[in-house]
GROMACS .gro file of C-alpha atoms in nm:
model
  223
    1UNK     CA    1 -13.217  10.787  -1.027
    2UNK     CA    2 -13.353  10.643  -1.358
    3UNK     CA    3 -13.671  10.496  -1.229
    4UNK     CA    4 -14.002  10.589  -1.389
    5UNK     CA    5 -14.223  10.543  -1.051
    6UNK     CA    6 -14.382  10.903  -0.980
    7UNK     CA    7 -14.612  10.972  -0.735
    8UNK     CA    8 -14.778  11.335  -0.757
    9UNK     CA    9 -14.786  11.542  -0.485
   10UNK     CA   10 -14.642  11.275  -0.223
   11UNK     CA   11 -14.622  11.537   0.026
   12UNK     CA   12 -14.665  11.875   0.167
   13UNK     CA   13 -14.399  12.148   0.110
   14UNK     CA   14 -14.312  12.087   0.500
   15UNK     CA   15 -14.238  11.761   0.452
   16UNK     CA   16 -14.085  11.803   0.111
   17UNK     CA   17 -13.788  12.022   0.256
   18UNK     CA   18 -13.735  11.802   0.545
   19UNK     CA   19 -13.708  11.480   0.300
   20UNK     CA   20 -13.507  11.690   0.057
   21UNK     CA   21 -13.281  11.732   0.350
   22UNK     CA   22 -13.117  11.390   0.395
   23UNK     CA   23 -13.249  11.278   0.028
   24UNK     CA   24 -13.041  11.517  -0.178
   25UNK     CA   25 -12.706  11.435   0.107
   26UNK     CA   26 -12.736  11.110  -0.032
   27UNK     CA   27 -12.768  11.171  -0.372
   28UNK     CA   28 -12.477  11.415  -0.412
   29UNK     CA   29 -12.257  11.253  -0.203
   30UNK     CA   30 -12.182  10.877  -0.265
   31UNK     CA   31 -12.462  10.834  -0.528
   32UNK     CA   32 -12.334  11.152  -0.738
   33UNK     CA   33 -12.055  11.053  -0.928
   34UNK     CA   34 -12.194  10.652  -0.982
   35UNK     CA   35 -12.504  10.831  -1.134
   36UNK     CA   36 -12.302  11.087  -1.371
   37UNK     CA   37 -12.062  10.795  -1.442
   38UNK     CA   38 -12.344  10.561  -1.559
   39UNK     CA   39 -12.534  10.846  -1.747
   40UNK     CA   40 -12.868  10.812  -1.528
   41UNK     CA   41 -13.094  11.018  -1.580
   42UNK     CA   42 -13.174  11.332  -1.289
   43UNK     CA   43 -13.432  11.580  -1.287
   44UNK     CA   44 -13.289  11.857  -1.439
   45UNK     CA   45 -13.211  11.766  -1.786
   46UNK     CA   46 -12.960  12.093  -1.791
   47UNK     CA   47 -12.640  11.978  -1.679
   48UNK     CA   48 -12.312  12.245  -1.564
   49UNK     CA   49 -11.982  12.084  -1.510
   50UNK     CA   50 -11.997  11.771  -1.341
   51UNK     CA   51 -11.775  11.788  -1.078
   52UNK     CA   52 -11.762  11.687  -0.704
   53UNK     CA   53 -11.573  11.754  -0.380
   54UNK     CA   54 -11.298  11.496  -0.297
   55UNK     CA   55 -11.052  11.505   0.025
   56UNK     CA   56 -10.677  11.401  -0.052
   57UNK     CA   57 -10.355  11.422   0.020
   58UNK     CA   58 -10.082  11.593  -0.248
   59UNK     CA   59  -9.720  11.718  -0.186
   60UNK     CA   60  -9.809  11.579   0.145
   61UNK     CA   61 -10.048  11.826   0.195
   62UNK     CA   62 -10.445  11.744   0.289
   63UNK     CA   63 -10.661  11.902   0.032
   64UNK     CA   64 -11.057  11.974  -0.027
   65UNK     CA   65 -11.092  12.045  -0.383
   66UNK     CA   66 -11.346  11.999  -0.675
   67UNK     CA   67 -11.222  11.754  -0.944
   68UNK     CA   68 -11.429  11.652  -1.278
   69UNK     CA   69 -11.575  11.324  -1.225
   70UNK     CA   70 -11.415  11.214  -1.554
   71UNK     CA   71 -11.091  11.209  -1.388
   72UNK     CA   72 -11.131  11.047  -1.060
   73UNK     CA   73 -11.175  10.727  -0.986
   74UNK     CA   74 -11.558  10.614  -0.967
   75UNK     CA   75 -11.669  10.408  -0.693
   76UNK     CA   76 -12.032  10.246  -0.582
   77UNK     CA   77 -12.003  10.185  -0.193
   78UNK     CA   78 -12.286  10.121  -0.010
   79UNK     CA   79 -12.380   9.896   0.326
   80UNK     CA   80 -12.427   9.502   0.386
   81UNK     CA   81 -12.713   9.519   0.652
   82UNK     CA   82 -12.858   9.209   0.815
   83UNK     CA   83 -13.226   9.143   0.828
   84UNK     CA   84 -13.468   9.418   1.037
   85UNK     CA   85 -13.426   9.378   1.391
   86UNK     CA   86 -13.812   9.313   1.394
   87UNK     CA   87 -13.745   9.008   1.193
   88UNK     CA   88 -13.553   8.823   1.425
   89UNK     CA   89 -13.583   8.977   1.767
   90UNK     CA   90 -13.346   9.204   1.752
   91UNK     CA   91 -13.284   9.591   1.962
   92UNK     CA   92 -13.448   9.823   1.769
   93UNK     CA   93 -13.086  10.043   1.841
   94UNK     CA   94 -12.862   9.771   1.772
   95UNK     CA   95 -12.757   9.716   1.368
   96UNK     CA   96 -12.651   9.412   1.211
   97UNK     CA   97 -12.344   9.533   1.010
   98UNK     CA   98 -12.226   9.298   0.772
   99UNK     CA   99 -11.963   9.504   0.595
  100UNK     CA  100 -11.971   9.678   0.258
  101UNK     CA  101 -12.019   9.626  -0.049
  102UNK     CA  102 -11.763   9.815  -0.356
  103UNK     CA  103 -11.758   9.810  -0.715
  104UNK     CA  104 -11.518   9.980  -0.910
  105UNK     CA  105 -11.686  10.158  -1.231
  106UNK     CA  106 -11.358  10.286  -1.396
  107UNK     CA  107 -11.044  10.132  -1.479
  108UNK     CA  108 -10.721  10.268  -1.434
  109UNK     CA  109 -10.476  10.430  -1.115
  110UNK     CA  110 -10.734  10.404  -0.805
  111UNK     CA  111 -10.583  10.787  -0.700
  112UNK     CA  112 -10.641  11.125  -0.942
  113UNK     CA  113 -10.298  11.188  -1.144
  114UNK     CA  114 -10.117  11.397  -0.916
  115UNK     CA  115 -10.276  11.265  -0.547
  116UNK     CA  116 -10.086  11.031  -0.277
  117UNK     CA  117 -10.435  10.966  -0.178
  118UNK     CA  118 -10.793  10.966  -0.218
  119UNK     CA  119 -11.069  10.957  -0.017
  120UNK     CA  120 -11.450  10.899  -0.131
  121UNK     CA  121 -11.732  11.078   0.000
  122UNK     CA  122 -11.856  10.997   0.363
  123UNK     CA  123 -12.151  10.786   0.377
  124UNK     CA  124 -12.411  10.916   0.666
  125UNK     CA  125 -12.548  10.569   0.756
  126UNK     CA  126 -12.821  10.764   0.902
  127UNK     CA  127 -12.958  10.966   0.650
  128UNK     CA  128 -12.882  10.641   0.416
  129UNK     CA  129 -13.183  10.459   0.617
  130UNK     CA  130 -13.394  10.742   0.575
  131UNK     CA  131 -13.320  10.760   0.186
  132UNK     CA  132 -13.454  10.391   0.183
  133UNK     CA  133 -13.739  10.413   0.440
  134UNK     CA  134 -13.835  10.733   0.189
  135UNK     CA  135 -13.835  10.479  -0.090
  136UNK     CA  136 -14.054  10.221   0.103
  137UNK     CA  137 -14.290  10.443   0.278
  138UNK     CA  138 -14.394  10.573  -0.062
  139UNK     CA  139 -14.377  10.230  -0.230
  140UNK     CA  140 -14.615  10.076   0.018
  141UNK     CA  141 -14.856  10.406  -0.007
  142UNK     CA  142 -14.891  10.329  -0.339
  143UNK     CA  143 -14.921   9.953  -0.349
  144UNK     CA  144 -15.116   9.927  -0.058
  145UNK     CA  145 -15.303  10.261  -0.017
  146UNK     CA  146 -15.496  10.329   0.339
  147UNK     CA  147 -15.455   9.914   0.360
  148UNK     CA  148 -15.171   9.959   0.614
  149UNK     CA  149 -15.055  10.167   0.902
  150UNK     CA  150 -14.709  10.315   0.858
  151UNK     CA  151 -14.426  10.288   1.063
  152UNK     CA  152 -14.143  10.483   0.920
  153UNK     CA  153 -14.281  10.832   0.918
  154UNK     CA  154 -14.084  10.955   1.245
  155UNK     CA  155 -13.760  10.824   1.081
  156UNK     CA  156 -13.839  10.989   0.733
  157UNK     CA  157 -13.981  11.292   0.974
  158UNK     CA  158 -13.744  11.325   1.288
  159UNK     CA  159 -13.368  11.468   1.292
  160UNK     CA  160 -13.263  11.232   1.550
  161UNK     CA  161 -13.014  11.044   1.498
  162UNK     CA  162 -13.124  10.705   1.642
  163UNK     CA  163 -13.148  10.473   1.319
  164UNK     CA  164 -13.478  10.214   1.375
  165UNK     CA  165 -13.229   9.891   1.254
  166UNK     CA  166 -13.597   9.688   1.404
  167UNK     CA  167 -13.699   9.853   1.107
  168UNK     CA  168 -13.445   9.865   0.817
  169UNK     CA  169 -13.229   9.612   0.737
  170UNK     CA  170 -13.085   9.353   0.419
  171UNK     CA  171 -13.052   9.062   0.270
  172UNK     CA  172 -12.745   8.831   0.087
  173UNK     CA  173 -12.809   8.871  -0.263
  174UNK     CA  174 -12.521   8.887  -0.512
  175UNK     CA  175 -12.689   8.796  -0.823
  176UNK     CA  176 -12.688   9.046  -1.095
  177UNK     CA  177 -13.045   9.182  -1.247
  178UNK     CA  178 -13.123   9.301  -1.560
  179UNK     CA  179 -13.301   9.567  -1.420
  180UNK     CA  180 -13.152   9.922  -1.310
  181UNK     CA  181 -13.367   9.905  -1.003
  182UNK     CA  182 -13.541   9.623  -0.823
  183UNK     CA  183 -13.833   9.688  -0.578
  184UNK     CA  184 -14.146   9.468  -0.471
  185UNK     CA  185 -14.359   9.441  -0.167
  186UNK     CA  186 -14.432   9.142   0.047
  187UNK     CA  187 -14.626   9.043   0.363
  188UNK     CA  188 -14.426   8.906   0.663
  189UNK     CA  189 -14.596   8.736   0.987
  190UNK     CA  190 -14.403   8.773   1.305
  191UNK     CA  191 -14.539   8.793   1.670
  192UNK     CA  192 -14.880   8.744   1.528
  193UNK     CA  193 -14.873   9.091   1.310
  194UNK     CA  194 -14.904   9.098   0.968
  195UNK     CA  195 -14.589   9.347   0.823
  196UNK     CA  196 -14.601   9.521   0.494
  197UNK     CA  197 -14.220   9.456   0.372
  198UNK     CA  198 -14.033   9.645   0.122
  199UNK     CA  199 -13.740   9.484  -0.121
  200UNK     CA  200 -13.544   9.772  -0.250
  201UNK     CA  201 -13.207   9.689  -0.460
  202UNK     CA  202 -13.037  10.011  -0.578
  203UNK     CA  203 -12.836   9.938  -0.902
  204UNK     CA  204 -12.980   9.620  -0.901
  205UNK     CA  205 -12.761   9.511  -1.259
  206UNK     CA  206 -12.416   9.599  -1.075
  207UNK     CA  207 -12.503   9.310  -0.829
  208UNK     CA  208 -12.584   9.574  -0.566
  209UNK     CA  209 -12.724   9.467  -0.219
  210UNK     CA  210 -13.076   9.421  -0.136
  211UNK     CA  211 -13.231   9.634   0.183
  212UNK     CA  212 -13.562   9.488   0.331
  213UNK     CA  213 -13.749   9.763   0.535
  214UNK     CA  214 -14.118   9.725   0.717
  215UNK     CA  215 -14.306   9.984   0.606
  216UNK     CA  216 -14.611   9.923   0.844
  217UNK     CA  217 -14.875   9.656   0.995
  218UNK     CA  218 -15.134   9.546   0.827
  219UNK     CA  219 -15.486   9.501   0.983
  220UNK     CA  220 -15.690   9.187   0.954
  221UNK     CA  221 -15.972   9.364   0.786
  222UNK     CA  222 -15.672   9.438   0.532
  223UNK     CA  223 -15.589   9.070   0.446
   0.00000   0.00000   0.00000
């Protein structure tokens, strides 16, 4: 998504198709058209016709078509989460919800010409918390090497569909960056473990929201 962070040969071609599985849902789904709107840069530098599937309504008919992203309406939705259940005693099972958060990249009609409505692509709040416990798995590999032991690779690994909100979580943080993306790695002490904790803000100059996730413990030898 723009970043310049690479980390050669992360993982094994097993693991590679299963993270490619709920990585590249998220990233042509409600990250797709904010990415081609904003000109970030993919992996494949040869580009076809930019278009994407929208759900509608015209002549009072429901519709599944592809439009060009030029002429819809672009919008950057993605989830207010409270802090990781682990943070505050929490259910691992039970999220802290706190809404959404929108912003509007183009201007004009908030339907296509010719649509009575117009409906943005379904977020999977599941295989949204993978996306990010993807991001800080690998983050806190490569900050912290064999310094930690992980805790997120059954939710990158597992289909199930039980999200680990003890896990992955957010923060209240409105202030606009002048960085694309923001992420940096702490240490957090709760119930007398040390937790490696990952600060990942997506689009981090739009104002976007913050998600903390624990990436692992951290032994005593460690600190």
């Amino acid at each position: 998504m723009g970043g310049n962070l690479i980390i050669e040969e992360a993982a094994c071609q097993q693991c590679e198709r299963r993270i490619n599985d709920f990585e590249q849902s998220i990233l042509k789904t409600i990250l797709y058209a904010p990415r081609v709107h904003l000109g970030i840069r993919r992996k494949r530098r040869k580009r076809g016709h930019d278009t994407i599937k929208v759900q509608g309504k015209v002549a009072g008919k429901d519709v599944e078509i592809f439009l060009p992203i030029k002429n819809i309406p672009v919008l950057l939705f993605l989830l207010r989460l409270g802090p990781p259940g682990i943070l505050n005693n929490r259910p691992a099972d039970v999220a802290e919800m706190e809404g959404a958060w929108v912003a509007h990249l183009t201007s004009g009609p908030p339907v296509p010409a010719g649509f009575e409505a117009f409906a943005s692509p379904i977020l999977d709040t599941y295989k949204f918390c993978q996306f990010l416990a993807k991001i800080a798995h690998c983050f806190a590999v490569d900050m912290l090497g064999d310094e930690f032991r992980p805790m997120l690779l059954d939710v990158i690994k597992e289909e199930a569909r039980a999200t680990r909100y003890d896990l992955i979580g957010g923060m209240r943080n409105d202030a606009v960056s002048e960085n694309l993306h923001e992420l940096t790695l702490s240490r957090y002490v709760g119930n007398g473990v040390d937790y490696a904790l990952v600060s990942i803000r997506l689009f981090a100059n739009l104002g976007a929201p913050t998600y903390l996730v624990v990436a692992g413990s951290i032994p005593p030898a460690a600190t």
